[in-house]
Coordinates of C-alpha atoms and ligand atoms in Angstrom, one line a residue:
M1 CA 101.4 204.8 75.5
Q2 CA 104.4 203.7 77.5
I3 CA 104.2 202.5 81.1
Q4 CA 105.6 205.0 83.5
Y5 CA 107.4 202.6 85.7
I6 CA 107.9 205.4 88.2
Y7 CA 104.3 204.8 89.2
S8 CA 104.7 201.2 90.2
M9 CA 105.0 200.3 93.8
K10 CA 108.4 198.9 94.5
I11 CA 108.9 196.0 96.9
L12 CA 111.9 197.1 99.0
S13 CA 114.3 195.1 101.2
P14 CA 114.7 195.9 104.9
Q15 CA 117.9 197.8 104.1
Q16 CA 116.1 199.9 101.5
L17 CA 113.2 200.6 103.9
K18 CA 115.7 201.8 106.5
A19 CA 117.3 204.1 103.9
V20 CA 113.8 205.5 103.0
E21 CA 113.0 206.0 106.6
T22 CA 116.2 207.9 107.2
Q23 CA 115.6 210.1 104.0
T24 CA 112.0 210.7 105.0
I25 CA 113.0 211.9 108.4
K26 CA 115.4 214.4 106.7
I27 CA 113.1 215.5 103.9
Q28 CA 110.0 215.9 106.0
D29 CA 111.9 217.3 109.0
V30 CA 110.4 214.8 111.4
D31 CA 111.7 212.3 113.9
L32 CA 111.4 208.6 113.9
I33 CA 109.0 208.8 116.8
N34 CA 106.6 210.7 114.5
L35 CA 106.8 207.9 111.9
M36 CA 106.1 205.4 114.6
E37 CA 103.1 207.4 115.7
R38 CA 101.9 207.5 112.0
A39 CA 102.3 203.7 111.9
A40 CA 100.4 203.1 115.1
T41 CA 97.7 205.5 114.0
A42 CA 97.4 203.7 110.6
V43 CA 96.9 200.4 112.5
L44 CA 94.3 202.0 114.8
N45 CA 92.4 203.4 111.8
W46 CA 92.4 200.0 110.2
L47 CA 91.1 198.4 113.4
K48 CA 88.4 201.0 113.7
N49 CA 87.3 200.3 110.1
H50 CA 87.0 196.6 110.9
M51 CA 85.5 196.5 114.4
D52 CA 84.2 198.5 117.2
V53 CA 87.5 199.1 119.1
S54 CA 85.8 200.6 122.1
K55 CA 84.2 197.3 122.8
N56 CA 87.1 195.1 121.9
H57 CA 89.8 193.6 124.0
F58 CA 93.4 193.6 122.7
T59 CA 96.5 191.8 123.9
I60 CA 99.6 193.6 122.5
I61 CA 102.8 191.6 122.6
C62 CA 105.8 193.9 122.0
G63 CA 109.4 193.3 121.2
V64 CA 112.4 195.4 122.0
G65 CA 112.9 197.3 118.7
N66 CA 110.7 199.7 116.7
N67 CA 108.1 197.0 115.8
G68 CA 107.6 196.7 119.6
G69 CA 107.5 200.6 119.7
D70 CA 104.6 200.5 117.2
G71 CA 102.8 198.1 119.5
L72 CA 103.4 200.3 122.5
A73 CA 102.1 203.4 120.7
L74 CA 99.1 201.5 119.5
A75 CA 98.3 200.5 123.1
R76 CA 98.2 204.1 124.1
L77 CA 96.0 205.0 121.1
L78 CA 93.6 202.1 121.7
A79 CA 93.4 203.0 125.4
S80 CA 92.3 206.5 124.5
E81 CA 89.4 204.8 122.5
N82 CA 88.3 203.0 125.6
S83 CA 89.5 199.7 124.4
H84 CA 90.5 197.1 126.9
V85 CA 94.2 196.8 126.4
K86 CA 96.8 194.5 127.9
V87 CA 100.4 195.2 127.0
Y88 CA 103.2 192.7 127.3
L89 CA 106.8 193.9 126.6
Q90 CA 109.9 191.7 126.4
K91 CA 112.1 192.1 129.5
N92 CA 115.4 193.4 128.1
N93 CA 118.0 196.1 128.5
N94 CA 118.5 196.8 124.9
Y95 CA 115.4 198.7 123.8
S96 CA 115.4 201.0 120.8
L97 CA 115.3 204.7 121.6
D98 CA 111.7 205.1 120.4
N99 CA 110.6 202.0 122.1
L100 CA 111.8 203.6 125.3
T101 CA 110.0 206.8 124.5
N102 CA 106.7 205.0 124.0
Q103 CA 107.3 203.1 127.2
K104 CA 107.5 206.4 129.0
R105 CA 104.4 207.7 127.2
L106 CA 102.5 204.6 128.4
K107 CA 103.7 205.2 132.0
D108 CA 102.6 208.8 131.8
A109 CA 99.2 207.7 130.6
K110 CA 99.1 205.3 133.5
I111 CA 98.7 202.3 131.2
P112 CA 100.5 199.3 132.9
I113 CA 103.1 197.3 131.0
E114 CA 103.6 193.7 132.0
F115 CA 107.1 192.3 131.2
Y116 CA 107.5 188.8 129.8
D117 CA 110.6 186.6 129.5
S118 CA 111.2 183.2 127.9
E119 CA 109.4 181.4 130.8
T120 CA 106.2 183.5 130.7
K121 CA 103.0 181.7 130.3
F122 CA 100.4 184.0 128.8
E123 CA 96.8 183.9 129.8
F124 CA 95.0 185.2 126.8
Q125 CA 91.3 186.1 127.4
P126 CA 89.4 184.1 124.8
F127 CA 87.9 187.1 123.0
S128 CA 91.0 189.3 123.1
I129 CA 92.7 190.1 119.7
I130 CA 96.4 189.5 119.8
I131 CA 98.5 192.2 118.3
D132 CA 101.8 190.8 117.2
A133 CA 104.5 193.5 117.6
I134 CA 107.5 191.4 118.5
F135 CA 109.7 191.6 115.4
G136 CA 109.2 193.5 112.1
Y137 CA 111.5 193.9 109.2
G138 CA 114.5 194.1 111.7
L139 CA 114.6 190.4 112.2
N140 CA 118.1 189.4 111.4
R141 CA 118.3 185.7 112.4
P142 CA 115.8 183.0 113.1
I143 CA 114.0 183.3 116.5
E144 CA 116.2 181.7 119.1
Q145 CA 115.3 178.6 121.1
E146 CA 114.4 180.5 124.2
W147 CA 111.7 182.6 122.5
I148 CA 110.1 179.8 120.6
S149 CA 107.7 179.1 123.3
I150 CA 106.4 182.7 123.1
I151 CA 105.6 182.3 119.4
N152 CA 104.1 178.8 120.0
Q153 CA 101.8 180.2 122.6
I154 CA 100.5 182.8 120.1
N155 CA 100.0 180.2 117.4
Q156 CA 98.3 177.7 119.7
A157 CA 95.9 180.3 121.2
E158 CA 92.4 180.4 119.7
N159 CA 92.5 184.2 119.5
A160 CA 92.6 186.1 116.3
V161 CA 96.1 187.5 115.6
V162 CA 96.9 190.7 113.7
S163 CA 100.6 191.2 112.9
I164 CA 102.1 194.6 112.7
D165 CA 104.2 195.1 109.5
V166 CA 105.5 191.4 109.3
P167 CA 104.5 188.3 111.2
S168 CA 107.1 188.0 113.9
G169 CA 109.8 185.6 112.9
L170 CA 109.3 185.9 109.2
F171 CA 112.2 187.0 107.1
C172 CA 111.3 189.7 104.5
D173 CA 113.4 188.7 101.6
Q174 CA 114.6 185.1 102.2
L175 CA 112.9 181.9 103.0
N176 CA 112.6 180.7 106.6
S177 CA 113.4 177.1 107.2
P178 CA 110.3 174.9 108.0
E179 CA 111.4 174.5 111.6
D180 CA 111.6 178.3 112.3
A181 CA 109.2 179.8 114.8
V182 CA 107.0 182.3 113.0
V183 CA 103.7 183.9 114.1
Q184 CA 100.7 182.7 112.1
S185 CA 98.4 185.7 111.9
E186 CA 95.0 186.2 110.4
V187 CA 96.1 189.4 108.8
T188 CA 99.3 191.3 108.4
L189 CA 99.2 195.1 108.3
T190 CA 102.3 196.1 106.5
F191 CA 103.6 199.6 106.2
Q192 CA 103.9 201.5 102.9
T193 CA 105.1 198.8 100.6
P194 CA 104.6 195.0 100.8
K195 CA 107.5 192.9 101.7
L196 CA 108.6 190.1 99.2
A197 CA 107.9 187.4 101.7
L198 CA 104.2 188.2 101.8
F199 CA 103.8 187.0 98.2
L200 CA 105.5 183.6 98.5
P201 CA 103.4 180.4 98.6
E202 CA 105.8 179.0 101.2
N203 CA 104.5 181.6 103.6
E204 CA 100.8 181.2 103.1
K205 CA 100.2 179.8 106.6
Y206 CA 101.9 182.9 108.2
V207 CA 100.3 185.4 105.8
P208 CA 97.0 184.3 104.5
Q209 CA 96.3 187.9 103.8
F210 CA 97.9 191.3 104.1
E211 CA 96.9 194.9 103.8
I212 CA 99.2 197.9 103.0
L213 CA 98.9 200.9 105.3
D214 CA 100.1 204.2 104.1
I215 CA 102.4 206.1 106.5
S216 CA 103.5 208.8 104.0
L217 CA 107.1 207.8 103.6
D218 CA 108.9 210.0 101.1
W219 CA 107.7 208.8 97.6
A220 CA 110.8 210.0 95.7
S221 CA 113.1 208.2 98.2
M222 CA 111.2 205.0 97.5
E223 CA 111.3 205.5 93.8
S224 CA 115.1 206.1 93.9
Q225 CA 115.7 202.6 95.3
N226 CA 116.6 199.9 92.8
A227 CA 114.1 197.1 93.0
D228 CA 113.5 194.0 90.9
F229 CA 110.1 193.4 92.4
H230 CA 107.0 195.5 92.1
Y231 CA 103.4 195.4 93.2
F232 CA 100.9 196.2 90.5
S233 CA 97.9 197.7 92.2
M234 CA 95.1 200.1 91.7
D235 CA 97.4 203.2 91.8
Q236 CA 98.7 202.3 88.4
I237 CA 95.4 202.0 86.7
P238 CA 94.4 205.5 85.4
Q239 CA 97.3 205.5 83.0
F240 CA 95.8 202.4 81.2
H241 CA 92.6 204.1 80.0
K242 CA 92.6 204.3 76.3
G243 CA 89.3 205.9 75.4
R244 CA 87.4 206.1 72.1
T245 CA 86.5 209.3 70.3
V246 CA 83.4 210.2 68.2
F247 CA 85.3 209.3 65.0
S248 CA 86.9 206.1 66.3
H249 CA 86.4 203.0 64.1
K250 CA 86.9 199.4 64.7
Y251 CA 90.1 199.2 62.6
E252 CA 91.9 201.4 65.2
F253 CA 91.5 198.8 67.9
G254 CA 93.2 195.9 66.3
N255 CA 92.6 192.8 64.3
V256 CA 93.1 189.7 66.4
V257 CA 93.2 186.1 65.4
T258 CA 92.7 183.4 68.0
I259 CA 94.0 180.0 67.0
G260 CA 93.0 176.9 69.0
G261 CA 90.3 174.4 69.9
S262 CA 90.0 170.7 69.1
Y263 CA 87.1 168.3 69.3
G264 CA 85.6 168.6 72.8
K265 CA 87.7 171.7 73.6
I266 CA 86.1 174.4 71.4
G267 CA 84.8 176.0 74.6
A268 CA 88.3 177.1 75.5
I269 CA 88.9 179.1 72.3
L270 CA 85.4 180.4 72.4
L271 CA 86.1 181.9 75.9
T272 CA 89.3 183.4 74.6
T273 CA 87.7 184.9 71.5
K274 CA 84.8 186.4 73.4
S275 CA 87.2 187.9 75.9
V276 CA 89.1 189.6 73.1
L277 CA 86.1 191.6 72.0
R278 CA 84.9 192.3 75.5
S279 CA 88.3 193.8 76.2
G280 CA 87.7 196.4 73.6
A281 CA 89.6 195.1 70.5
G282 CA 88.1 196.0 67.1
L283 CA 87.9 192.7 65.3
V284 CA 88.4 189.1 66.1
T285 CA 88.6 185.9 64.1
A286 CA 88.7 182.5 65.6
Y287 CA 90.7 179.9 63.6
V288 CA 89.4 176.5 64.7
P289 CA 88.9 172.9 63.3
K290 CA 85.8 172.4 61.3
C291 CA 83.9 171.0 64.3
G292 CA 84.2 174.4 66.0
C293 CA 82.7 176.6 63.3
Q294 CA 79.0 176.2 64.0
I295 CA 79.6 176.4 67.8
I296 CA 81.4 179.7 67.6
Q297 CA 79.2 181.3 65.0
T298 CA 76.1 180.4 67.0
S299 CA 77.2 181.3 70.4
F300 CA 79.3 184.3 69.5
P301 CA 78.0 186.0 66.3
E302 CA 80.4 189.0 66.7
A303 CA 83.4 186.8 65.9
M304 CA 84.5 185.8 62.4
V305 CA 85.5 182.2 62.0
M306 CA 88.1 180.5 59.7
T307 CA 88.4 176.7 59.8
D308 CA 91.2 174.2 59.4
F309 CA 90.5 171.6 56.8
S310 CA 90.6 169.0 59.6
E311 CA 87.3 168.2 61.3
D312 CA 88.6 167.7 64.9
K313 CA 92.1 169.4 65.3
I314 CA 94.3 172.0 63.8
I315 CA 96.8 170.6 61.4
A316 CA 97.6 173.6 59.2
F317 CA 97.9 177.1 60.6
P318 CA 96.3 180.0 58.8
S319 CA 97.9 183.0 57.1
V320 CA 98.3 185.7 59.6
D321 CA 99.1 188.5 57.2
G322 CA 96.1 190.6 57.9
F323 CA 96.2 190.3 61.7
D324 CA 98.2 192.4 64.1
T325 CA 97.7 190.2 67.1
I326 CA 97.9 186.4 67.4
A327 CA 96.7 184.3 70.3
I328 CA 97.5 180.6 70.2
G329 CA 96.8 177.7 72.4
P330 CA 93.5 177.4 74.2
G331 CA 92.0 174.0 73.6
I332 CA 94.5 173.3 70.8
G333 CA 95.6 169.9 72.2
T334 CA 99.0 168.3 71.8
D335 CA 98.4 166.0 68.8
E336 CA 101.6 165.2 66.8
K337 CA 100.1 166.8 63.7
T338 CA 99.1 169.9 65.5
A339 CA 102.7 170.1 67.0
L340 CA 104.1 169.8 63.4
A341 CA 101.8 172.5 62.1
F342 CA 102.7 174.8 65.0
A343 CA 106.4 174.3 64.4
Q344 CA 106.0 175.0 60.7
F345 CA 104.0 178.1 61.4
L346 CA 106.7 179.5 63.7
E347 CA 109.6 178.5 61.4
E348 CA 108.2 179.7 58.1
N349 CA 106.4 182.9 58.9
D350 CA 107.9 186.3 59.4
L351 CA 106.3 187.3 62.7
T352 CA 108.7 190.1 63.4
N353 CA 106.0 192.8 63.6
K354 CA 103.3 190.6 65.2
K355 CA 102.1 190.8 68.7
M356 CA 101.7 187.3 70.1
I357 CA 100.4 185.5 73.2
I358 CA 100.7 181.7 73.7
D359 CA 98.8 179.8 76.4
A360 CA 97.9 176.4 77.6
D361 CA 98.6 173.6 75.1
G362 CA 100.4 176.2 73.0
I363 CA 103.0 176.3 75.8
N364 CA 103.2 172.5 75.9
L365 CA 103.8 172.4 72.2
L366 CA 106.6 174.9 72.7
A367 CA 108.0 172.9 75.5
K368 CA 108.1 169.8 73.4
N369 CA 110.3 171.5 70.9
P370 CA 112.3 174.1 72.9
E371 CA 114.3 175.5 70.0
L372 CA 111.0 177.0 68.7
V373 CA 111.3 179.6 71.5
N374 CA 113.9 181.3 69.2
K375 CA 111.3 181.8 66.5
L376 CA 108.9 183.7 68.6
P377 CA 108.5 187.4 68.0
E378 CA 110.2 189.6 70.6
K379 CA 108.1 190.1 73.8
T380 CA 105.7 187.3 73.0
I381 CA 103.6 186.7 76.1
L382 CA 103.5 183.2 77.6
T383 CA 100.9 182.6 80.3
P384 CA 101.8 179.2 81.9
H385 CA 100.5 177.8 85.2
N386 CA 103.3 176.3 87.3
K387 CA 103.3 172.8 85.6
E388 CA 103.5 174.4 82.2
L389 CA 106.2 176.8 83.4
E390 CA 108.3 173.9 84.7
R391 CA 108.2 172.4 81.2
L392 CA 109.8 175.5 79.9
V393 CA 112.4 176.5 82.6
G394 CA 112.9 173.2 84.5
N395 CA 111.9 172.2 88.0
W396 CA 112.5 174.3 91.1
N397 CA 112.7 173.5 94.8
D398 CA 111.4 176.8 96.1
S399 CA 110.1 180.2 95.1
F400 CA 113.5 181.8 94.8
E401 CA 114.8 179.1 92.4
K402 CA 111.6 179.5 90.3
I403 CA 112.1 183.3 90.2
K404 CA 115.8 182.9 89.2
K405 CA 115.1 180.3 86.4
T406 CA 112.1 182.2 85.0
K407 CA 114.0 185.5 85.0
E408 CA 116.9 183.9 83.1
F409 CA 114.5 182.4 80.6
V410 CA 112.7 185.7 79.8
Q411 CA 115.9 187.7 79.6
K412 CA 117.6 185.2 77.4
N413 CA 114.7 184.9 75.0
N414 CA 113.3 188.5 75.3
L415 CA 109.9 187.2 76.2
I416 CA 107.2 188.0 78.8
V417 CA 106.1 185.3 81.2
V418 CA 102.9 185.6 83.2
S419 CA 103.1 182.9 85.9
K420 CA 99.6 182.3 87.0
G421 CA 98.6 181.7 90.6
A422 CA 97.9 183.7 93.7
Y423 CA 99.6 187.1 93.2
T424 CA 100.2 186.2 89.5
Q425 CA 103.8 187.0 88.7
T426 CA 104.6 188.8 85.5
Y427 CA 108.3 188.6 84.4
L428 CA 109.3 191.4 81.9
P429 CA 112.4 191.0 79.7
N430 CA 114.1 193.9 81.6
A431 CA 114.3 191.5 84.6
Q432 CA 111.5 193.3 86.5
I433 CA 108.9 191.2 88.2
Y434 CA 105.4 192.3 89.1
F435 CA 103.1 190.7 91.6
N436 CA 99.4 191.2 90.9
S437 CA 97.1 192.5 93.5
T438 CA 93.7 191.3 92.3
G439 CA 91.9 187.9 92.0
N440 CA 90.6 185.3 94.4
P441 CA 90.7 181.5 94.9
G442 CA 87.4 181.1 93.1
M443 CA 89.2 181.9 89.9
A444 CA 91.1 178.7 90.0
T445 CA 88.5 177.1 87.7
A446 CA 88.4 175.6 84.2
G447 CA 88.6 178.2 81.5
S448 CA 89.8 181.0 83.7
G449 CA 93.2 181.1 81.8
D450 CA 91.4 181.1 78.5
V451 CA 89.7 184.3 79.5
L452 CA 93.0 185.8 80.6
T453 CA 94.5 185.0 77.2
G454 CA 91.6 186.8 75.5
I455 CA 91.9 189.8 77.7
I456 CA 95.6 190.2 77.1
A457 CA 95.2 189.6 73.3
G458 CA 92.4 192.2 73.2
H459 CA 94.6 194.7 74.9
L460 CA 97.5 193.9 72.5
G461 CA 95.1 194.5 69.7
K462 CA 94.0 197.8 71.2
G463 CA 97.5 199.1 70.9
F464 CA 98.9 198.4 74.4
T465 CA 102.6 197.4 74.4
A466 CA 103.3 193.8 75.4
E467 CA 104.3 194.9 78.9
E468 CA 101.2 197.0 79.4
A469 CA 98.9 194.3 78.0
A470 CA 100.4 191.6 80.2
L471 CA 100.4 193.7 83.4
F472 CA 97.0 195.3 82.9
G473 CA 95.4 192.2 81.5
V474 CA 96.3 190.2 84.6
F475 CA 95.0 193.0 86.8
L476 CA 91.8 193.3 84.9
H477 CA 91.2 189.6 84.9
G478 CA 91.6 189.4 88.7
F479 CA 89.5 192.6 89.1
C480 CA 86.6 191.1 87.1
G481 CA 86.9 187.9 89.0
D482 CA 86.7 189.8 92.2
E483 CA 83.6 191.7 90.9
A484 CA 82.0 188.4 90.0
A485 CA 82.9 186.8 93.3
A486 CA 81.4 189.8 95.2
Q487 CA 78.1 189.1 93.4
I488 CA 77.9 185.3 93.3
G489 CA 80.5 184.1 95.7
Q490 CA 83.8 182.2 95.0
E491 CA 82.6 178.6 95.2
S492 CA 80.4 178.4 92.1
L493 CA 82.3 181.0 90.1
I494 CA 83.1 179.8 86.5
A495 CA 85.2 181.3 83.8
S496 CA 82.1 182.7 81.9
D497 CA 81.3 184.8 85.0
I498 CA 84.8 186.4 84.8
L499 CA 84.1 187.1 81.1
N500 CA 80.6 188.5 81.8
F501 CA 82.0 190.8 84.4
I502 CA 84.5 192.4 82.1
P503 CA 82.1 195.3 81.2
T504 CA 81.3 195.9 84.9
G505 CA 85.0 195.8 85.7
M506 CA 86.0 198.1 83.0
K507 CA 83.3 200.5 83.8
K508 CA 84.2 200.5 87.5
L509 CA 87.9 201.2 86.6
F510 CA 87.4 203.8 83.9
G511 CA 83.8 205.1 84.3
Ligands
NPW1 N1 110.0 202.7 107.6 C1 109.0 202.1 108.2 O1 108.4 201.3 107.5 C2 108.7 202.2 109.6 C3 108.8 201.1 110.4 N2 108.4 201.1 111.7 C4 108.5 199.9 112.4 O2 109.9 199.6 112.7 C5 110.1 198.2 112.5 C6 111.5 197.9 112.3 O3 112.1 198.2 113.5 P1 113.6 197.7 113.9 O4 114.5 198.1 112.8 O5 113.9 198.3 115.2 O6 113.5 196.2 113.9 P2 112.5 195.2 114.8 O7 111.8 194.3 113.8 O8 111.7 195.9 115.7 O9 113.5 194.2 115.5 C7 114.8 194.6 115.8 C8 115.2 194.2 117.2 O10 115.1 192.8 117.3 C9 116.4 192.2 117.5 N3 116.5 191.0 116.8 C10 116.5 190.8 115.5 N4 116.4 189.5 115.2 C11 116.3 188.8 116.4 C12 116.1 187.5 116.8 N5 116.1 186.5 115.9 N6 116.1 187.2 118.1 C13 116.2 188.2 119.0 N7 116.3 189.5 118.7 C14 116.4 189.8 117.4 C15 117.4 193.3 117.2 O11 118.5 193.3 118.0 P3 119.9 192.6 117.8 O12 119.9 191.5 118.7 O13 120.0 192.2 116.4 O14 120.9 193.7 118.2 C16 116.6 194.6 117.4 O15 116.7 194.9 118.8 C17 109.2 197.9 111.3 O16 108.9 196.5 111.1 C18 108.0 198.7 111.7 O17 107.1 197.9 112.5 C19 107.8 202.3 112.3 O18 108.0 202.3 113.6 C20 108.2 203.6 111.6 C21 108.4 203.6 110.2
K2 K1 105.3 191.8 113.9

């Protein structure tokens, strides 16, 4: 089963979006004004799904381009729903064509437009929702001094703010400088494909959350764009279903060994081992120091256990001949003797045909001895958090430097890196980077990564390619975490909950 990359959602630059827009107009035989109407209708529908628009008040602040045009069209649609709408439009003599068309449509519908300039002092009604339609993906320079007060007034108001397409002032594919004026919205409703800026931690205060609204741009045109960045979302999931038949037997679903644990950290490898089987792998064996044997056998009878001759840490790695998948790291510690055993294991085994994933202290052991990276089988999956990743690729000053360094690292070494965090980033050796769409802040909790390692290892065992296992494993982990949070909340969520929700998550995805 190979991933059909054509099904992934590409993250496009403003120039590419413009090209897709132009091609859509040609292929669908429509005009831009129709796309604008689709965009405004999509926003209206989103608002209707989230509130009673007929009772709400909206203050729509529009710019001079097509983002402003979306705002004007939305004003007309909201007014026809009996909403209370106040429309502000920037005073200018350089409006886009379709902005002008929508101005005329408002005039025809007798909906007044109030013009603002850099001196305007808005009087927002306290309960009115501000719709930010000043700039979208067409922003081509930071917001100029004279308009900063407009953005500041929006940010200082106590009103809820909804941004259309992009928070005004935010660049789509480069970082703003900290002093730039950018709208801080509660939610951004972005059209068709998410923009790169929405995923970057530097922009969290402008984009605490976003939603993608479909406006039926031409799919083939989007797919024809070259993109390094992708969004891995629900649309890609059906192709990951690998069912069982009546005659299936456990040996068809992989034989996985999990290597880790040390005195006081057996729980980590236990979580990983359990997650392997819960993900549908056939067989799992935990290789742990002696102190871990009873713990694992008692709390997880489905697993087999092999033990190191040491009581409290791993100092000699096992033979991996009979296993197809190897997971190393959870709870293993960084003792010198463990480090030596790990190095010897990588240097003296032929791992060419093995599938491998390394996590946690396994990554720290690797970082201590960087030339060992050359000994890893191709497409080994590494699942570092940011601190662990820095130990492998060096420090970075911002997201773009991180992306560049990590991309170089995976390409040079033919590895896969899963960089954990909000919108977990998966770097494939072909230089493609995927942002994940599932998960929640409650999952930043002890042992969450151990469960992820097990889920990915389980899918490797089941026969997924390394790319598939990494991408789908990250998605499933977040999805199960979301299911768990929906039931018990984020605050008290623990890693075992994520694990316990794997069956619910799998069932919900595949039936
Ligand atoms: N395909 C889709 O997804 C669809 C997208 N649609 C919508 O179109 C939006 C993109 O529209 P857009 O291209 O007209 O750009 P937009 O963001 O309105 O701003 C451009 C204007 O701002 C100006 N300007 C720029 N920077 C500036 C600055 N710092 N300070 C001052 N001025 C500045 C620039 O003028 P300039 O001065 O550069 O000549 C120009 O006048 C998109 O986000 C979405 O909402 C839908 O309608 C339909 C389908
Ligand atoms: K906007």
